[in-house]
XYZ file of C-alpha atoms in Angstrom:
596
model
C 0.000 0.000 0.000
C 2.866 2.320 0.875
C 4.741 1.534 -2.305
C 1.636 2.157 -4.382
C 1.063 5.556 -2.927
C 4.710 6.379 -3.252
C 4.749 5.382 -6.904
C 1.762 7.513 -7.643
C 3.444 10.425 -5.958
C 6.661 9.871 -7.864
C 4.729 9.790 -11.159
C 3.138 13.178 -10.297
C -0.311 11.646 -9.841
C -2.421 12.302 -6.737
C -4.420 9.408 -5.377
C -8.007 10.213 -4.415
C -8.111 11.867 -0.951
C -4.358 11.551 -0.413
C -4.677 15.018 1.136
C -6.539 13.476 4.123
C -4.715 10.384 5.226
C -6.818 10.171 8.394
C -10.191 9.880 6.669
C -11.787 6.472 7.090
C -13.156 4.708 4.077
C -15.047 1.456 3.865
C -12.733 -1.284 4.927
C -10.019 1.068 6.117
C -9.839 -0.805 9.400
C -8.753 -3.847 7.435
C -5.055 -3.444 6.480
C -5.438 -6.039 3.769
C -7.854 -3.811 1.822
C -7.028 -0.675 -0.112
C -9.292 2.371 -0.560
C -11.569 2.044 -3.566
C -12.633 4.984 -5.697
C -16.071 3.337 -5.928
C -16.368 3.345 -2.119
C -15.480 7.021 -1.948
C -18.079 7.747 -4.622
C -20.675 5.960 -2.532
C -19.699 8.174 0.413
C -20.263 11.284 -1.706
C -23.603 9.928 -2.918
C -24.598 9.203 0.671
C -23.695 12.756 1.694
C -25.703 14.209 -1.185
C -28.608 11.949 -0.298
C -28.501 13.177 3.299
C -28.568 16.796 2.115
C -31.539 16.149 -0.186
C -33.397 14.284 2.529
C -32.722 17.150 4.921
C -34.162 19.657 2.451
C -37.216 17.483 1.815
C -37.726 16.981 5.532
C -37.474 20.729 6.122
C -40.052 21.410 3.411
C -42.283 18.739 4.880
C -42.107 20.307 8.339
C -42.771 23.752 6.870
C -45.813 22.446 4.985
C -47.049 20.669 8.108
C -46.794 23.901 10.112
C -48.619 25.804 7.375
C -51.422 23.242 7.172
C -51.736 23.169 10.967
C -51.886 26.964 11.066
C -54.725 27.222 8.537
C -56.655 24.290 9.985
C -56.441 26.049 13.340
C -57.702 29.212 11.648
C -60.698 27.301 10.246
C -61.403 25.801 13.669
C -61.226 29.269 15.239
C -63.729 30.643 12.727
C -66.105 27.743 13.430
C -65.851 28.416 17.163
C -66.551 32.126 16.697
C -69.457 31.417 14.331
C -71.217 29.682 17.218
C -69.851 31.383 20.346
C -71.975 34.572 20.225
C -75.268 32.899 21.103
C -75.793 35.311 24.003
C -76.548 38.044 21.438
C -79.834 36.281 20.638
C -81.118 37.149 24.118
C -83.367 39.895 22.810
C -85.483 37.456 20.734
C -86.621 35.577 23.846
C -85.957 38.070 26.670
C -89.452 39.545 26.370
C -90.891 36.037 26.809
C -89.290 35.930 30.255
C -91.565 38.891 31.024
C -94.780 37.357 29.674
C -94.276 33.608 30.158
C -92.154 33.412 33.318
C -93.619 36.642 34.740
C -90.236 38.120 35.556
C -90.029 41.877 36.100
C -87.982 44.041 33.744
C -85.308 44.279 36.428
C -85.182 40.482 36.629
C -84.987 40.126 32.845
C -82.080 42.555 32.787
C -80.640 40.759 35.815
C -80.383 37.559 33.761
C -78.575 39.318 30.905
C -76.321 41.199 33.340
C -75.389 37.922 35.063
C -74.382 36.527 31.666
C -72.410 39.696 30.853
C -70.557 39.589 34.172
C -69.753 35.895 33.739
C -68.625 36.554 30.168
C -66.268 39.439 30.933
C -65.065 39.298 34.538
C -63.193 35.946 34.286
C -61.563 36.867 30.970
C -58.157 37.771 32.517
C -58.078 34.361 34.217
C -59.086 32.571 31.024
C -56.523 34.627 29.067
C -53.812 33.685 31.556
C -54.662 29.989 31.163
C -54.779 30.370 27.384
C -51.316 31.959 27.196
C -49.698 29.409 29.471
C -51.463 26.158 28.598
C -52.618 26.760 24.977
C -56.159 27.520 23.768
C -57.335 23.895 23.558
C -58.200 23.299 27.249
C -60.204 26.527 27.146
C -62.293 25.162 24.277
C -63.105 22.092 26.368
C -64.197 24.341 29.245
C -66.418 26.256 26.803
C -68.145 23.038 25.714
C -68.895 22.080 29.323
C -70.078 25.547 30.357
C -72.394 25.899 27.351
C -73.923 22.431 27.775
C -74.564 23.021 31.474
C -75.952 26.535 30.972
C -78.314 25.981 28.063
C -79.687 22.645 29.225
C -80.372 24.070 32.697
C -81.983 27.201 31.190
C -84.149 25.050 28.901
C -85.637 23.022 31.750
C -85.995 26.099 33.974
C -88.052 27.785 31.260
C -90.033 24.597 30.688
C -91.095 24.510 34.350
C -92.965 27.820 34.031
C -93.274 30.876 36.337
C -91.749 30.571 39.812
C -95.020 31.626 41.456
C -96.848 28.797 39.670
C -94.595 25.924 40.757
C -91.670 26.654 38.451
C -88.022 26.697 39.435
C -86.717 29.770 41.329
C -85.391 32.802 39.491
C -81.903 32.105 40.864
C -81.669 28.897 38.828
C -81.981 30.885 35.613
C -79.222 33.196 36.867
C -76.931 30.206 37.461
C -77.706 28.868 33.974
C -76.787 32.153 32.291
C -73.606 32.439 34.338
C -72.558 29.162 32.683
C -73.545 30.515 29.274
C -71.540 33.696 29.825
C -68.416 31.806 30.892
C -68.770 29.462 27.930
C -68.962 32.448 25.580
C -65.802 33.932 27.065
C -63.828 30.676 26.842
C -64.813 29.847 23.271
C -64.280 33.366 21.926
C -60.961 33.904 23.690
C -59.507 30.536 22.708
C -60.331 31.193 19.046
C -59.122 34.803 18.860
C -55.914 34.082 20.801
C -55.094 31.224 18.418
C -55.414 33.573 15.436
C -53.461 36.374 17.132
C -50.489 34.139 17.931
C -50.458 32.339 14.594
C -50.858 35.415 12.378
C -50.161 38.411 14.618
C -46.569 38.852 13.411
C -47.480 39.184 9.738
C -48.550 42.148 7.634
C -52.210 41.172 7.743
C -52.684 40.805 11.475
C -55.758 43.033 11.336
C -57.559 40.826 8.837
C -56.503 37.653 10.663
C -58.159 38.990 13.810
C -61.083 40.676 12.065
C -62.335 37.480 10.402
C -62.915 35.440 13.590
C -64.221 38.517 15.403
C -66.623 39.116 12.507
C -67.674 35.476 12.643
C -68.503 36.006 16.315
C -70.860 38.800 15.280
C -72.474 36.593 12.635
C -73.312 33.889 15.162
C -76.199 35.882 16.598
C -77.640 36.432 13.116
C -77.826 32.822 11.969
C -78.902 31.529 15.356
C -81.737 34.062 15.604
C -82.881 33.096 12.101
C -82.859 29.398 13.026
C -84.960 30.265 16.083
C -87.493 32.430 14.250
C -87.811 30.300 11.097
C -87.402 26.731 12.343
C -87.745 26.550 16.131
C -90.964 28.514 16.607
C -94.335 27.939 18.231
C -97.623 27.878 16.345
C -100.601 29.917 17.455
C -104.069 28.457 17.993
C -104.828 29.399 14.387
C -101.770 27.473 13.195
C -99.808 30.600 12.323
C -96.183 31.477 13.014
C -95.742 32.408 16.679
C -92.909 33.247 19.073
C -89.681 31.291 19.276
C -89.922 27.947 21.091
C -87.446 28.816 23.832
C -87.125 25.271 25.211
C -86.221 23.728 21.855
C -83.955 26.660 20.987
C -81.966 26.245 24.207
C -81.580 22.496 23.620
C -80.358 23.212 20.085
C -77.791 25.746 21.291
C -76.533 23.514 24.099
C -76.000 20.548 21.766
C -74.390 22.586 18.984
C -71.970 24.418 21.252
C -70.983 21.243 23.050
C -69.937 19.716 19.707
C -68.096 22.856 18.559
C -66.209 23.164 21.826
C -65.036 19.563 21.574
C -63.874 20.164 17.994
C -61.811 23.122 19.202
C -60.112 20.841 21.708
C -58.575 19.091 18.698
C -58.300 21.898 16.145
C -56.999 24.971 17.983
C -53.189 24.851 17.875
C -50.553 27.568 18.179
C -47.694 27.071 15.693
C -44.060 28.018 16.483
C -44.825 29.521 19.882
C -41.186 28.989 20.884
C -40.059 31.439 18.178
C -42.597 33.964 19.454
C -41.166 33.748 22.970
C -37.553 33.920 21.760
C -38.238 37.024 19.675
C -39.919 38.741 22.625
C -36.969 37.904 24.886
C -34.540 39.307 22.285
C -36.599 42.482 22.074
C -36.526 42.913 25.844
C -32.802 42.169 25.881
C -32.155 44.964 23.374
C -34.282 47.334 25.452
C -32.147 46.608 28.539
C -35.012 45.186 30.589
C -33.261 41.845 30.983
C -30.197 43.337 32.647
C -32.159 43.948 35.855
C -33.810 40.536 35.867
C -32.731 37.925 38.404
C -34.087 35.315 36.028
C -31.879 36.558 33.193
C -28.781 36.403 35.392
C -29.674 32.891 36.478
C -30.268 31.944 32.858
C -26.803 33.249 31.904
C -25.253 31.129 34.644
C -27.257 28.165 33.470
C -25.914 28.431 29.932
C -22.364 29.325 30.910
C -22.143 26.114 32.917
C -23.032 24.197 29.823
C -26.461 23.099 30.926
C -29.397 23.321 28.586
C -27.207 23.093 25.485
C -26.243 20.101 23.412
C -23.231 19.783 21.175
C -24.700 17.925 18.234
C -21.220 17.243 16.852
C -19.808 15.609 19.972
C -21.257 12.197 19.221
C -21.712 10.116 16.099
C -25.130 10.479 14.497
C -26.326 7.038 15.560
C -25.387 7.679 19.213
C -26.294 11.347 19.527
C -29.638 11.040 21.267
C -29.044 7.830 23.188
C -26.791 9.163 25.898
C -28.211 9.579 29.389
C -26.377 12.870 29.757
C -28.006 14.197 26.594
C -31.454 13.165 27.803
C -30.817 14.970 31.065
C -29.643 18.030 29.136
C -32.759 17.925 26.950
C -34.940 17.790 30.059
C -33.036 20.667 31.630
C -33.368 22.690 28.431
C -37.125 22.058 28.309
C -37.487 23.171 31.919
C -35.430 26.274 31.197
C -37.606 27.103 28.173
C -40.739 26.747 30.304
C -39.277 29.014 32.987
C -38.306 31.521 30.302
C -41.845 31.521 28.915
C -43.370 32.011 32.375
C -40.957 34.802 33.222
C -41.558 36.556 29.908
C -45.347 36.424 30.174
C -45.248 37.710 33.743
C -42.918 40.536 32.700
C -45.186 41.408 29.757
C -48.217 41.489 32.056
C -46.466 43.889 34.458
C -45.412 46.096 31.553
C -48.966 46.130 30.192
C -50.595 46.982 33.524
C -47.985 49.660 34.228
C -48.664 51.502 30.957
C -51.012 54.435 31.601
C -52.240 54.411 27.995
C -53.682 50.944 28.577
C -55.971 52.386 31.248
C -57.132 55.130 28.881
C -57.857 52.510 26.231
C -59.774 50.358 28.727
C -61.773 53.311 30.113
C -62.866 54.360 26.640
C -63.800 50.773 25.901
C -65.951 50.790 29.049
C -67.727 53.979 27.968
C -68.556 52.571 24.522
C -69.263 48.869 25.019
C -71.541 49.284 28.045
C -74.170 51.245 26.105
C -73.742 48.918 23.122
C -74.355 45.822 25.223
C -77.386 47.383 26.903
C -78.872 48.361 23.526
C -78.449 44.878 22.036
C -79.787 43.082 25.120
C -82.908 45.256 25.247
C -83.741 45.471 21.539
C -86.899 43.416 22.064
C -88.337 45.607 24.820
C -87.318 48.846 23.068
C -89.183 47.866 19.897
C -92.202 46.735 21.930
C -92.504 50.181 23.545
C -92.958 51.730 20.099
C -96.111 49.710 19.385
C -98.638 50.172 22.217
C -101.792 47.983 22.146
C -103.674 47.136 20.081
C -100.885 47.560 17.494
C -97.905 45.229 17.292
C -94.513 45.299 15.591
C -94.577 43.955 12.018
C -92.253 41.113 11.060
C -90.004 43.610 9.259
C -89.457 45.392 12.576
C -89.301 42.389 14.895
C -86.559 41.738 17.428
C -85.175 38.866 15.323
C -84.928 41.168 12.302
C -82.973 43.766 14.239
C -80.673 41.193 15.807
C -79.847 40.144 12.237
C -79.321 43.760 11.141
C -76.956 44.379 14.042
C -75.116 41.112 13.309
C -74.739 41.807 9.565
C -73.605 45.415 9.927
C -71.303 44.456 12.794
C -69.741 41.711 10.688
C -69.213 43.990 7.694
C -67.697 46.672 9.922
C -65.275 44.216 11.534
C -64.087 42.902 8.177
C -63.807 46.327 6.555
C -62.001 48.013 9.445
C -59.669 45.039 9.937
C -58.764 44.955 6.254
C -58.447 48.698 5.724
C -56.399 49.128 8.885
C -53.914 46.557 7.552
C -53.455 48.434 4.290
C -53.684 52.018 5.555
C -52.255 51.935 9.081
C -48.727 53.402 9.376
C -45.831 51.033 10.029
C -42.427 51.562 11.576
C -39.502 49.265 12.148
C -40.159 49.367 15.878
C -43.666 48.069 15.518
C -42.809 45.328 13.051
C -42.542 42.250 15.188
C -40.987 39.706 12.865
C -37.399 40.521 12.103
C -35.461 39.248 9.090
C -33.344 36.177 9.710
C -31.147 36.214 6.585
C -29.603 38.608 4.081
C -32.209 37.847 1.428
C -35.071 38.312 3.849
C -33.438 41.526 5.101
C -33.442 42.909 1.536
C -37.119 41.935 1.157
C -37.859 43.458 4.553
C -36.271 46.797 3.633
C -38.020 46.747 0.243
C -41.406 46.112 1.851
C -40.792 48.814 4.410
C -39.838 51.375 1.758
C -42.903 50.420 -0.257
C -45.105 50.819 2.836
C -43.500 54.175 3.563
C -44.651 55.551 0.191
C -48.290 54.567 0.456
C -51.005 56.795 2.014
C -51.584 56.033 5.688
C -54.475 56.384 8.101
C -54.166 55.464 11.754
C -56.335 52.787 13.318
C -57.344 55.421 15.858
C -59.094 57.360 13.088
C -61.192 54.279 12.335
C -61.858 53.789 16.044
C -62.982 57.387 16.602
C -65.189 57.400 13.514
C -66.851 54.125 14.559
C -67.512 55.470 18.048
C -69.120 58.523 16.476
C -71.506 56.300 14.492
C -72.476 54.405 17.640
C -73.163 57.629 19.549
C -75.196 58.957 16.603
C -77.446 55.869 16.707
C -78.195 56.470 20.399
C -78.932 60.153 19.847
C -81.329 59.311 17.004
C -83.150 56.847 19.247
C -83.441 59.417 22.016
C -84.846 62.045 19.628
C -88.557 62.146 18.646
C -87.685 60.981 15.095
C -87.708 57.218 15.785
C -90.656 57.283 18.193
C -92.742 59.065 15.567
C -91.437 56.892 12.719
C -90.789 53.346 14.033
C -90.123 52.184 10.470
C -86.791 54.035 10.680
C -85.598 51.830 13.529
C -83.477 49.691 11.125
C -81.317 52.811 10.610
C -80.585 52.876 14.344
C -79.753 49.166 14.381
C -77.464 49.511 11.348
C -75.539 52.458 12.812
C -75.241 50.770 16.213
C -74.106 47.487 14.681
C -71.506 49.214 12.518
C -70.032 51.267 15.339
C -70.138 48.496 17.939
C -68.626 45.893 15.623
C -65.794 48.149 14.495
C -64.884 49.072 18.083
C -64.794 45.420 19.111
C -62.614 44.599 16.106
C -60.150 47.485 16.358
C -59.491 47.363 20.099
C -57.804 43.916 20.170
C -55.894 44.807 16.996
C -54.547 47.955 18.676
C -53.547 45.895 21.722
C -51.620 43.460 19.516
C -49.837 46.334 17.762
C -48.897 48.344 20.860
C -48.078 45.506 23.268
C -47.380 42.518 20.991
C -49.030 39.109 20.691
C -46.920 36.942 22.995
C -49.164 37.814 25.983
C -52.240 38.659 23.930
C -54.694 36.419 25.786
C -53.947 38.056 29.127
C -53.727 41.611 27.772
C -56.946 41.424 25.776
C -58.572 39.627 28.707
C -57.856 42.550 31.022
C -59.393 45.089 28.638
C -62.259 42.792 27.637
C -63.291 42.645 31.294
C -64.539 46.236 31.373
C -67.701 45.702 29.268
C -69.048 43.679 32.225
C -69.065 46.803 34.349
C -70.423 48.863 31.458
C -73.234 46.423 30.726
C -74.132 46.300 34.427
C -74.250 50.066 34.824
C -76.153 50.829 31.624
C -78.444 47.815 31.935
C -79.425 49.012 35.411
C -79.946 52.572 34.159
C -82.163 51.339 31.334
C -84.214 49.201 33.733
C -84.740 52.034 36.212
C -85.829 54.461 33.493
C -88.091 51.790 31.974
C -89.727 50.953 35.313
C -90.397 54.631 36.026
C -92.258 54.862 32.750
C -94.666 52.030 33.598
C -98.177 53.300 34.317
C -99.984 52.303 37.496
C -101.514 48.848 37.222
C -99.389 47.980 34.165
C -96.326 45.730 33.818
C -95.091 47.077 30.483
C -93.981 50.552 29.435
C -95.105 52.284 26.244
C -93.638 55.213 24.311
C -90.437 57.214 24.024
C -90.368 58.051 27.726
C -89.336 54.437 28.462
C -85.806 55.021 27.150
C -85.282 58.669 26.129
C -83.083 59.720 29.061
C -81.032 56.533 28.862
C -80.006 57.029 25.253
C -79.219 60.736 25.609
C -76.727 59.699 28.302
C -75.361 56.859 26.132
C -74.656 59.281 23.286
C -72.726 61.544 25.657
C -70.761 58.536 26.966
C -69.467 57.814 23.472
C -68.288 61.413 23.035
C -66.296 61.179 26.290
C -64.701 57.920 25.090
C -63.497 59.653 21.929
C -61.748 62.299 24.018
C -60.077 59.690 26.231
C -58.746 57.774 23.216
C -57.440 60.950 21.609
C -55.382 61.589 24.740
C -53.954 58.041 24.748
C -53.009 58.501 21.109
C -51.676 62.052 20.939
C -51.511 63.227 24.558
C -48.489 63.440 26.841
C -46.690 60.091 26.925
C -49.093 58.777 24.290
C -48.391 56.438 21.415
C -47.406 59.156 18.964
C -44.881 60.640 21.396
C -43.415 57.163 21.995
C -43.052 56.480 18.272
C -45.629 53.669 18.169
C -47.390 53.550 14.808
C -50.977 52.626 15.556
C-alpha cells in the first residue's frame, strides 16, 4: 500500500483523498484492503442523499406547520361562528316577562349575570390560554355551554316561579354558565389567530375574520330560532320562538363545537414567538435587571441546557443519558423563560397608563352597546302600544340580524383597511429578518409601505364610536318614536359602530403591546364591558320601570328610554376624548413612536 502511494506520488499523480490520510473509508480498518474509488463515490452519494433528505424533511415540516396553522384558523372561525349565542337574548328576553312573569329588572338581571360571567373571568381565562394553549379553554367552553343551556331550557319549561316553576336564581346560574362558555370559546379562538398570524402584515384581517364570525353567530342563530324553532298559534300561524327547543339546540351545537376546538386549535411556532420577545426585551435593557436573566446566563455558561450535536456520532447522539438529562433541563429552562416573559409582559402592560385610557374608553362605549343589544326586544315593543304590534319587518329577530350583519361587515372592513392604511415603523414590526435575502425583502417592503397613504387605526376607532353615539342620539330624539319604520337605521348604525370598536381594540392591543401575551392583555381590557353592561343595563331598567303606568307591567312610548339614550350618546363622546389623549396626549403612542 505504501509503495503504491509512493509510486503515484513519484509519477506526479495524486491518489483520491491523499490530502486526508486520516479519513476512514469502507474497509479502512482492514489493512489487507485498499481504498476504492467506488467506495469514496458511494460516500459522496450518501452525503448528497442526506442533504436532499434534509431539504425534503425541512419542506415537509414547513408544509405541516402551514397546514396546521390554517386548519387552526378554520377551527377558530367555526368556534366564533357559534360562540356569540348570548346576542340572541333579545329574541326571547321579552318572553321571560310574559311567560315566566319576571319583572324588567329580573330580565335585565339575567342578561347582566351573563355579561358579568362573560367578561369578569376573561383575565383568568386569558392567563390559562397563554400558558397552557387555547385547547383546554375550548373544552371548558363546551362544558359551560352544555350546562348553561340545558339548565336554562328546563328552567323555562317549568314555568313561572309563582306557579310551581323553578326559582329565578336557577336561571341566573344557567346564564352564568352561558356567559363563561362564551368567554372561553371566543378567547380561545381569537388568541389562536393572534399568535399564529399576529406577526405578519395582515394581522388586522386575521383577527377581524374570527371577530366578525362572532358577530355573525347571533344572526344565523336568531334566524334558526325564528324560522325553524318557533311555536304555532291556535290558528296554526307562526308564533314566538320555542325557547325550550332553541336552548336544547344551542346547548348541543356548542358542546360539539367546543369539543372540535379541543382538537383543532393549535398555536404554531410559539417557541419562536417567545424567543423574539426575549430578544426584544434584551435589546431594550429590561433583561439586565432581571434575576431570572442572570440565572439563565449562569445556566448556559455552565453548559447546561445546550447540546453539542457534533460531539457524538449520528447514531449515538440522542441515546446518551447525559443528553437526555440536558434535553430535560433545556425544556425546563424554556418553560421558565416563557413564564418569566409572560409575567414581565403582564407587568409592563398593567404599568402603561395608555392601557388604562384605552380600557376606560372601551368601558364607555361597550356598556351602552351591550345594553342596547340586550334590550332590543323591549325597546321595539314600547314603540307599538296595544292594540298595534310590531310587524315582522321590525321584529326583534330582524334587528338582531341587522346588528349582526352590519357588525360583521364593519369588523371585516375596518380590519382589512387598517392593515393596508395603518402606518408602520420598524419598531412596531414584530418579525425581524433572519437572513440577508429576507433583510433585503424586509427593507423593500418597508420602503414600499412608507410611500403609500396612511391612516391610523385610531381614526377608524374614533369614527366608529361617532356612528355608535349617533345611533343612540337618534333613538333618544322624537324621530324614531314618531317613525318606528326608521328603527333599522338605528340598528345599522349601532351594529356598525359596535362591531368596528370590538374589532379594532384587540388589533390595537396586539400592535402596541405585541401578541406573545395577547390572551392576558386582551382579557384585562375585555373585562370592562361587564361593568359597562351592568351600569347601563341598570340605568335602562330604572328608566323603563319609572315609565310604567300604574296597574301595568309594560312601558309604552319614548319616555321608556329617552333619558337613557341621551346619556349613552354623551358617553361615546367622552370615550373619543379619552382615546385621543392616549393617542396624541403626553406620553401617548405618537410621542413614543408607536405607529398605531
